[in-house]
Short mmCIF file of C-alpha atoms and ligand atoms in Angstrom, two decimals:
data_model
loop_
_atom_site.label_atom_id
_atom_site.label_comp_id
_atom_site.label_asym_id
_atom_site.label_seq_id
_atom_site.Cartn_x
_atom_site.Cartn_y
_atom_site.Cartn_z
CA MET A 1 13.97 16.36 14.51
CA MET A 2 15.56 14.89 17.51
CA THR A 3 17.52 11.65 17.35
CA PHE A 4 18.08 9.19 20.02
CA SER A 5 20.01 5.90 19.98
CA TYR A 6 17.60 2.95 19.94
CA TYR A 7 17.92 -0.53 21.16
CA PRO A 8 15.03 -2.87 19.70
CA GLY A 9 16.21 -6.36 21.02
CA CYS A 10 15.71 -9.66 19.30
CA THR A 11 11.98 -10.11 19.60
CA LEU A 12 11.21 -6.77 18.06
CA LYS A 13 12.91 -7.99 14.99
CA ASN A 14 10.83 -11.15 14.86
CA LYS A 15 7.48 -11.91 16.69
CA ALA A 16 7.02 -8.30 17.84
CA LYS A 17 7.69 -6.38 14.75
CA ASP A 18 4.63 -4.57 15.21
CA LEU A 19 5.71 -3.16 18.58
CA ASP A 20 8.69 -1.67 16.88
CA GLU A 21 7.36 -0.60 13.59
CA TYR A 22 4.45 1.34 15.30
CA ALA A 23 6.78 3.07 17.80
CA ARG A 24 9.16 4.06 14.97
CA LEU A 25 6.35 5.49 12.86
CA SER A 26 4.77 7.38 15.90
CA ALA A 27 8.08 8.79 16.96
CA ARG A 28 8.71 10.06 13.44
CA ALA A 29 5.24 11.65 13.54
CA LEU A 30 6.31 13.42 16.83
CA GLY A 31 9.54 14.60 15.55
CA VAL A 32 11.64 11.88 17.07
CA GLU A 33 14.11 9.76 15.04
CA LEU A 34 15.02 6.45 16.67
CA GLU A 35 18.58 5.49 15.24
CA GLU A 36 19.12 1.80 15.74
CA LEU A 37 22.34 0.86 17.27
CA ASN A 38 24.46 -1.03 14.93
CA GLU A 39 25.36 -4.73 15.60
CA TRP A 40 23.65 -4.84 18.92
CA GLN A 41 23.37 -8.18 20.63
CA CYS A 42 20.48 -9.79 22.45
CA CYS A 43 20.42 -8.65 26.19
CA GLY A 44 19.40 -12.21 27.37
CA GLY A 45 15.92 -11.47 28.38
CA VAL A 46 16.31 -11.50 32.25
CA TYR A 47 18.81 -9.65 34.29
CA PRO A 48 21.36 -12.08 36.02
CA LEU A 49 21.04 -11.47 39.52
CA SER A 50 24.08 -13.18 40.72
CA LYS A 51 27.03 -11.12 41.71
CA ASP A 52 29.51 -13.31 39.89
CA GLU A 53 27.69 -13.22 36.43
CA ILE A 54 30.00 -11.05 34.36
CA ALA A 55 29.74 -12.40 30.72
CA THR A 56 26.10 -12.44 30.61
CA LYS A 57 26.29 -8.53 31.12
CA LEU A 58 28.41 -7.80 28.12
CA SER A 59 26.07 -7.52 25.54
CA SER A 60 24.19 -4.76 27.45
CA VAL A 61 27.44 -3.09 28.22
CA ARG A 62 28.46 -3.04 24.56
CA ALA A 63 25.13 -1.38 23.72
CA LEU A 64 25.31 1.06 26.35
CA MET A 65 28.95 2.11 25.15
CA LYS A 66 27.77 2.51 21.55
CA ALA A 67 24.93 4.77 22.91
CA ARG A 68 27.25 6.86 25.02
CA ASP A 69 29.57 7.44 21.80
CA ASN A 70 26.31 8.34 19.78
CA SER A 71 23.82 10.58 21.42
CA GLY A 72 24.44 9.56 25.24
CA THR A 73 20.96 8.61 25.59
CA LEU A 74 19.54 5.07 24.83
CA VAL A 75 16.03 4.54 24.21
CA THR A 76 14.54 1.06 24.74
CA LEU A 77 11.14 -0.36 24.21
CA CYS A 78 10.74 -3.91 25.10
CA SER A 79 10.22 -4.07 28.86
CA ALA A 80 12.69 -6.94 29.16
CA CYS A 81 15.50 -5.21 27.38
CA HIS A 82 14.82 -2.17 29.17
CA ASN A 83 15.00 -3.83 32.65
CA VAL A 84 18.30 -5.67 31.89
CA ILE A 85 20.12 -2.72 30.34
CA LYS A 86 19.11 -0.34 32.98
CA GLN A 87 20.05 -2.90 35.79
CA VAL A 88 23.39 -3.50 34.18
CA ASN A 89 24.01 0.07 33.58
CA ARG A 90 23.38 0.83 37.41
CA ASP A 91 25.92 -2.07 38.15
CA MET A 92 28.51 -0.42 35.93
CA LEU A 93 27.85 3.07 37.63
CA THR A 94 27.74 1.80 41.24
CA ASP A 95 29.27 -1.57 41.78
CA ASP A 96 33.08 -1.62 41.54
CA TYR A 97 33.30 -5.52 41.67
CA ILE A 98 31.15 -5.97 38.57
CA ALA A 99 32.35 -3.01 36.64
CA THR A 100 36.15 -3.89 37.11
CA ARG A 101 35.46 -7.38 36.04
CA VAL A 102 33.29 -6.21 32.92
CA ASN A 103 35.89 -3.73 31.94
CA ASN A 104 38.67 -6.39 32.19
CA TYR A 105 36.71 -8.45 29.75
CA LEU A 106 36.34 -5.56 27.42
CA GLY A 107 39.88 -4.72 27.33
CA ALA A 108 41.00 -2.94 24.16
CA ASP A 109 37.18 -2.32 23.22
CA GLY A 110 37.40 0.46 25.61
CA GLN A 111 35.75 1.14 29.29
CA TYR A 112 32.49 2.04 30.43
CA HIS A 113 31.21 3.30 33.69
CA GLY A 114 27.66 3.94 33.42
CA GLU A 115 27.63 7.14 31.49
CA THR A 116 24.72 6.45 29.31
CA LYS A 117 21.18 7.65 30.15
CA VAL A 118 18.84 4.73 29.51
CA ILE A 119 14.95 5.71 29.05
CA HIS A 120 12.18 3.75 27.92
CA PHE A 121 10.13 4.89 24.88
CA LEU A 122 7.28 5.80 27.25
CA GLU A 123 9.47 8.15 29.29
CA MET A 124 10.58 9.62 26.06
CA LEU A 125 7.03 10.38 25.02
CA ARG A 126 6.45 11.75 28.66
CA ASP A 127 9.53 13.75 29.18
CA THR A 128 10.87 14.96 25.73
CA VAL A 129 7.77 15.05 23.63
CA GLY A 130 5.15 15.62 26.46
CA PHE A 131 1.68 14.18 26.69
CA ASP A 132 0.11 17.53 26.11
CA GLU A 133 1.92 17.78 22.81
CA ILE A 134 0.75 14.29 21.89
CA LYS A 135 -2.81 15.16 22.65
CA LYS A 136 -2.58 18.15 20.15
CA ARG A 137 -1.24 15.55 17.48
CA VAL A 138 -4.15 13.19 17.85
CA VAL A 139 -6.10 12.85 14.71
CA LYS A 140 -8.16 9.79 15.50
CA PRO A 141 -9.06 9.89 19.23
CA LEU A 142 -9.99 6.84 21.05
CA ASN A 143 -13.33 8.09 21.98
CA GLY A 144 -13.42 6.98 25.57
CA LYS A 145 -12.73 3.35 25.04
CA LYS A 146 -12.11 1.75 28.27
CA ILE A 147 -8.34 0.54 28.23
CA GLY A 148 -6.53 -1.18 31.02
CA ALA A 149 -2.68 -0.43 31.07
CA TYR A 150 -0.76 -3.66 31.86
CA TYR A 151 2.65 -2.82 33.18
CA GLY A 152 3.83 -6.08 34.51
CA CYS A 153 7.19 -6.11 36.49
CA LEU A 154 9.89 -5.14 34.24
CA LEU A 155 9.15 -1.67 33.59
CA LEU A 156 8.59 -0.88 37.38
CA ARG A 157 10.87 -3.07 39.52
CA PRO A 158 13.29 -2.71 41.06
CA ALA A 159 11.99 0.64 41.60
CA LYS A 160 15.15 1.98 43.09
CA THR A 161 16.92 1.32 39.93
CA MET A 162 14.08 1.72 37.32
CA GLN A 163 12.77 5.17 38.48
CA PHE A 164 10.27 4.76 35.94
CA ASP A 165 7.21 5.77 38.03
CA ASN A 166 5.52 5.07 41.25
CA ALA A 167 6.04 1.16 41.15
CA GLU A 168 2.94 0.47 43.25
CA ASN A 169 0.63 3.13 41.74
CA PRO A 170 1.97 3.96 38.20
CA ARG A 171 0.30 6.38 36.10
CA ILE A 172 2.39 6.84 32.96
CA ILE A 173 0.43 4.49 30.52
CA GLU A 174 -2.90 5.81 31.76
CA ASP A 175 -1.86 9.26 31.17
CA LEU A 176 -0.90 8.32 27.53
CA ILE A 177 -4.21 6.58 27.16
CA GLU A 178 -5.99 9.73 28.35
CA ALA A 179 -3.65 11.96 26.01
CA LEU A 180 -5.00 9.71 23.15
CA GLY A 181 -8.79 10.21 24.19
CA GLY A 182 -9.22 6.86 25.71
CA GLU A 183 -10.50 6.18 29.23
CA ALA A 184 -7.81 4.53 31.70
CA VAL A 185 -9.18 1.60 33.70
CA ILE A 186 -7.18 1.00 36.91
CA TYR A 187 -7.18 -2.47 38.26
CA ALA A 188 -5.29 -4.13 40.97
CA GLU A 189 -3.12 -6.60 39.12
CA ARG A 190 -1.67 -4.27 36.48
CA ASN A 191 1.78 -4.54 38.09
CA GLU A 192 1.70 -8.12 38.97
CA CYS A 193 3.55 -10.81 36.95
CA CYS A 194 1.98 -12.47 33.82
CA GLY A 195 3.95 -15.77 34.15
CA ALA A 196 6.96 -14.69 32.08
CA TYR A 197 9.30 -17.30 30.79
CA VAL A 198 7.72 -20.12 33.21
CA THR A 199 5.42 -20.55 30.34
CA LEU A 200 8.15 -22.92 29.00
CA GLU A 201 8.69 -24.64 32.37
CA ASP A 202 5.02 -24.84 33.58
CA LYS A 203 2.58 -23.66 31.24
CA ASP A 204 -0.42 -24.30 33.62
CA PHE A 205 1.14 -22.08 36.21
CA ALA A 206 1.93 -19.27 33.81
CA ALA A 207 -1.60 -19.65 32.45
CA LYS A 208 -3.05 -19.19 36.01
CA ARG A 209 -1.26 -15.80 36.30
CA ALA A 210 -2.22 -14.44 32.95
CA VAL A 211 -5.94 -15.55 33.27
CA SER A 212 -6.17 -13.83 36.84
CA ILE A 213 -4.76 -10.40 35.40
CA LYS A 214 -7.19 -10.62 32.48
CA ASN A 215 -10.12 -11.48 34.63
CA ASN A 216 -9.18 -8.62 36.96
CA ALA A 217 -8.91 -6.01 34.00
CA GLU A 218 -12.20 -7.27 32.61
CA SER A 219 -14.04 -7.06 35.90
CA MET A 220 -13.00 -3.40 36.30
CA GLY A 221 -14.37 -2.81 32.81
CA ALA A 222 -11.67 -2.81 30.45
CA GLU A 223 -12.53 -3.35 26.90
CA LEU A 224 -8.80 -3.63 25.77
CA ILE A 225 -5.52 -4.26 27.50
CA VAL A 226 -2.31 -2.63 26.33
CA THR A 227 1.23 -3.86 27.10
CA ALA A 228 4.68 -2.88 26.37
CA CYS A 229 6.30 -6.33 26.52
CA PRO A 230 6.04 -9.25 23.87
CA LEU A 231 6.03 -11.93 26.63
CA CYS A 232 3.48 -10.23 28.62
CA GLN A 233 1.54 -9.90 25.37
CA TYR A 234 1.96 -13.64 24.68
CA ASN A 235 0.98 -14.85 28.12
CA LEU A 236 -2.11 -12.55 28.09
CA LYS A 237 -3.26 -13.54 24.57
CA VAL A 238 -2.20 -17.10 24.23
CA ASN A 239 -2.20 -18.51 27.79
CA ALA A 240 -5.34 -16.54 28.72
CA ALA A 241 -7.20 -17.14 25.31
CA GLY A 242 -10.47 -15.46 24.83
CA GLY A 243 -11.79 -12.30 26.56
CA VAL A 244 -10.68 -8.78 25.79
CA GLU A 245 -8.18 -7.93 23.18
CA VAL A 246 -4.58 -7.30 24.14
CA LYS A 247 -2.47 -4.82 22.02
CA TYR A 248 0.77 -3.10 22.18
CA PHE A 249 0.63 0.47 23.33
CA THR A 250 2.41 1.52 20.22
CA GLU A 251 -0.33 0.39 18.02
CA LEU A 252 -2.74 2.52 20.02
CA LEU A 253 -0.48 5.44 19.54
CA ALA A 254 0.05 5.11 15.95
CA GLU A 255 -3.64 4.63 15.38
CA ALA A 256 -4.52 7.76 17.32
CA LEU A 257 -1.80 9.70 15.48
CA GLY A 258 -3.14 8.48 12.20
CA VAL A 259 0.15 6.80 11.12
CA LYS A 260 -0.90 3.16 11.56
CA GLU A 261 -1.27 2.60 7.94
CA GLY A 262 2.46 3.19 7.50
CA PHE A 263 3.08 -0.30 8.84
CA ASP A 264 3.68 -2.67 6.20
CA GLU A 265 3.43 -6.47 7.46
CA MET B 1 25.54 -34.39 52.36
CA SER B 2 28.02 -33.74 55.07
CA LYS B 3 27.78 -30.87 57.36
CA GLN B 4 31.09 -29.47 55.84
CA LYS B 5 29.84 -29.75 52.29
CA ALA B 6 26.68 -27.96 53.21
CA ASN B 7 28.71 -25.28 54.99
CA ALA B 8 30.53 -24.81 51.81
CA LEU B 9 27.74 -24.48 49.60
CA ARG B 10 25.89 -22.13 52.16
CA GLU B 11 29.11 -19.91 51.92
CA GLU B 12 29.04 -20.02 48.19
CA ILE B 13 25.21 -19.22 47.98
CA LEU B 14 25.91 -16.21 50.17
CA ARG B 15 28.76 -14.93 48.29
CA ILE B 16 27.12 -15.09 44.79
CA SER B 17 23.92 -13.79 46.09
CA ASN B 18 25.36 -11.04 48.16
CA VAL B 19 22.32 -11.41 50.39
CA ASP B 20 22.57 -11.14 54.32
CA PRO B 21 20.02 -13.36 55.72
CA LEU B 22 20.56 -11.85 59.20
CA LYS B 23 18.91 -8.80 58.02
CA CYS B 24 15.43 -10.67 57.79
CA MET B 25 12.93 -10.09 60.54
CA ARG B 26 10.78 -13.02 59.37
CA CYS B 27 7.76 -10.84 58.50
CA GLY B 28 6.92 -13.03 55.52
CA LYS B 29 5.97 -10.22 53.47
CA CYS B 30 8.21 -11.50 50.54
CA SER B 31 6.19 -14.78 50.44
CA ALA B 32 2.87 -12.97 50.79
CA THR B 33 3.41 -11.01 47.64
CA CYS B 34 5.14 -13.82 45.61
CA PRO B 35 3.09 -14.68 42.66
CA ALA B 36 4.51 -18.27 42.62
CA TYR B 37 3.70 -18.91 46.24
CA ASP B 38 1.20 -21.76 45.57
CA GLU B 39 3.59 -23.55 43.00
CA MET B 40 6.58 -23.68 45.59
CA ASN B 41 7.31 -26.18 48.32
CA TYR B 42 9.93 -23.65 49.92
CA HIS B 43 8.76 -20.01 49.88
CA PRO B 44 10.94 -16.92 49.53
CA HIS B 45 11.11 -16.35 53.39
CA GLU B 46 12.06 -20.04 53.90
CA PHE B 47 14.94 -19.60 51.44
CA VAL B 48 16.19 -16.91 53.69
CA TYR B 49 16.29 -18.71 56.91
CA MET B 50 17.03 -22.14 55.52
CA VAL B 51 20.26 -20.81 53.80
CA GLU B 52 21.05 -19.06 57.10
CA ARG B 53 20.66 -22.35 58.90
CA GLY B 54 22.73 -24.07 56.30
CA ALA B 55 19.69 -26.19 55.04
CA VAL B 56 20.80 -25.87 51.48
CA GLU B 57 20.41 -29.57 50.35
CA GLU B 58 16.63 -29.46 50.48
CA LEU B 59 16.60 -26.16 48.42
CA LEU B 60 18.93 -27.41 45.91
CA ASP B 61 16.91 -30.63 45.33
CA ASP B 62 13.50 -28.86 45.11
CA THR B 63 11.56 -27.60 42.10
CA SER B 64 10.83 -24.43 43.97
CA ILE B 65 14.00 -22.89 42.32
CA TYR B 66 12.29 -23.14 38.84
CA ARG B 67 9.18 -21.38 39.80
CA CYS B 68 10.52 -18.06 40.57
CA LEU B 69 9.44 -15.40 37.95
CA SER B 70 11.98 -13.08 38.51
CA CYS B 71 9.24 -10.48 39.06
CA PHE B 72 11.19 -8.75 41.70
CA ALA B 73 8.18 -8.23 43.85
CA CYS B 74 9.90 -9.67 46.85
CA ILE B 75 12.91 -7.52 46.16
CA ASP B 76 10.88 -4.31 46.15
CA ARG B 77 8.48 -5.16 49.04
CA CYS B 78 10.83 -6.39 51.54
CA PRO B 79 10.98 -3.87 54.41
CA ARG B 80 14.61 -4.80 55.25
CA GLN B 81 16.10 -4.89 51.66
CA VAL B 82 16.92 -8.47 52.03
CA GLU B 83 16.25 -9.27 48.44
CA PRO B 84 15.16 -12.96 48.64
CA ALA B 85 15.03 -13.49 44.89
CA LYS B 86 18.74 -13.05 44.86
CA LEU B 87 19.23 -15.91 47.20
CA ILE B 88 16.94 -18.16 45.16
CA GLU B 89 18.84 -17.36 42.01
CA ALA B 90 22.11 -18.04 43.68
CA VAL B 91 20.53 -21.69 44.86
CA ARG B 92 19.63 -22.28 41.26
CA ASN B 93 22.81 -21.18 39.81
CA THR B 94 24.71 -23.32 42.31
CA CYS B 95 22.70 -26.15 41.16
CA LEU B 96 22.69 -25.52 37.45
CA ARG B 97 26.45 -24.80 37.20
CA LYS B 98 27.22 -28.45 38.13
CA GLN B 99 28.34 -30.66 35.14
CA GLY B 100 25.48 -31.64 33.04
CA ALA B 101 22.94 -30.10 35.45
CA ASN B 102 20.82 -27.96 32.92
CA HIS B 103 17.32 -27.95 33.65
CA PHE B 104 16.47 -26.71 30.20
CA LYS B 105 17.89 -28.25 27.24
CA ALA B 106 17.83 -27.51 23.44
CA ASP B 107 16.23 -30.85 22.45
CA MET B 108 13.31 -29.92 24.82
CA LEU B 109 12.40 -26.67 22.91
CA PRO B 110 10.86 -28.19 19.58
CA GLY B 111 7.85 -29.64 21.74
CA LYS B 112 7.34 -26.34 23.39
CA LEU B 113 7.49 -23.95 20.38
CA ASP B 114 4.38 -22.40 19.13
CA PRO B 115 4.00 -19.82 16.38
CA GLU B 116 3.27 -16.94 18.58
CA LEU B 117 6.03 -17.70 21.16
CA PRO B 118 8.31 -14.64 21.42
CA GLN B 119 12.12 -15.17 21.24
CA GLN B 120 12.32 -13.52 24.49
CA ALA B 121 10.61 -16.61 26.29
CA VAL B 122 13.41 -18.74 24.74
CA VAL B 123 16.34 -16.70 25.76
CA SER B 124 15.05 -16.01 29.10
CA ALA B 125 14.35 -19.75 29.70
CA PHE B 126 17.86 -20.65 28.67
CA ARG B 127 19.38 -17.93 30.89
CA LYS B 128 17.30 -18.99 33.96
CA TYR B 129 17.35 -22.87 33.55
CA ALA B 130 20.74 -23.58 31.89
CA LYS B 131 24.30 -22.24 32.07
S1 SF4 C 1 10.90 -12.72 42.31
FE1 SF4 C 1 10.55 -14.74 42.61
S2 SF4 C 1 10.59 -15.13 44.73
FE2 SF4 C 1 10.37 -13.07 44.43
S3 SF4 C 1 8.24 -12.52 44.44
FE3 SF4 C 1 8.70 -12.81 42.38
S4 SF4 C 1 8.39 -15.03 41.80
FE4 SF4 C 1 8.43 -14.72 44.10
S1 SF4 C 2 10.01 -9.58 53.32
FE1 SF4 C 2 12.29 -9.39 53.89
S2 SF4 C 2 12.33 -9.24 56.13
FE2 SF4 C 2 10.32 -10.08 55.53
S3 SF4 C 2 10.48 -12.26 55.70
FE3 SF4 C 2 10.90 -11.79 53.53
S4 SF4 C 2 13.05 -11.48 53.51
FE4 SF4 C 2 12.45 -11.51 55.66
#
């Protein structure tokens, strides 16, 4: 059994418990234990772009330090947490201005210089377990169901930092869908924004984005959309009500691996 | 706004964004790819040249700064690595950091909650629209 440090984030403890639970159940079935960091704090949801934003990066740095002192690798699952923590990690590794100020804040808690490797759960599946291995473990294949992967923004961009996949033509979720026996549907808007937090500022605008994405996926034949982000999921489900079903990719994985029943709501 | 004040704000915005508007070749690709384009009065490429010119007052007072989705499309797709979203963020921060200037306040929240809204939306909105 391999063990990785794991950062669930606030939403996965609340509205997106299923995203988290299905991931843990599936990981266990694949021989990986996700060890939740103790006393992690919320990442803040969006990466602060301004150079002088220091305090807003501390929660990410604390999580990164804990992971460094455990296994050295931090697995994330929520796209937003992944994006924030990975961008902060880059700052700590390459930006002296930010790293110096953050380390001054940390003081006696220790120092951090970007030593931790941050990977998304999907990368763990692809690079540690392997999609071929997953394919062998499937007990309930998806029987050619047509599934559209929705990446959104945060897994892919900024590409230079995220280094997740080809940001304009990603494959990782499609490859997973195919390993599980589904048929991946490629559609143009799979890496365009769902409307994000603007749903609280201007719901109609956010809804326009979500509807456009859903229509695009449907027009290319998708019977189901999968996401990795609670806010994408919300926008596609609630702001673009009706149409095809939207699920977390972890639910699909747990289903195909035959461990879905382990989730106790 | 006096010319002096506008200039000071321009310097502040350039400093906290770490963006060099002179790298921009005005191709408009950032605005072409921006999913918030239709909702903005000033578009990403306009932020770049307006800040360069010192026309910051118009930007600070405009709702465009609350329409950016932080999707990073303009950051990745700009052929000159200008990163316009950083400039929009810096203009918004300059505005929000003023006393009492929060755009999103806790008492606005109850009316916007619905049972399925994820926590992530709320923390993100506070980070983007308040200090
Ligand atoms: S980050 Fe903001 S300005 Fe840039 S493309 Fe996305 S929504 Fe438009
Ligand atoms: S894409 Fe880059 S170079 Fe082109 S207008 Fe926008 S900021 Fe300028």
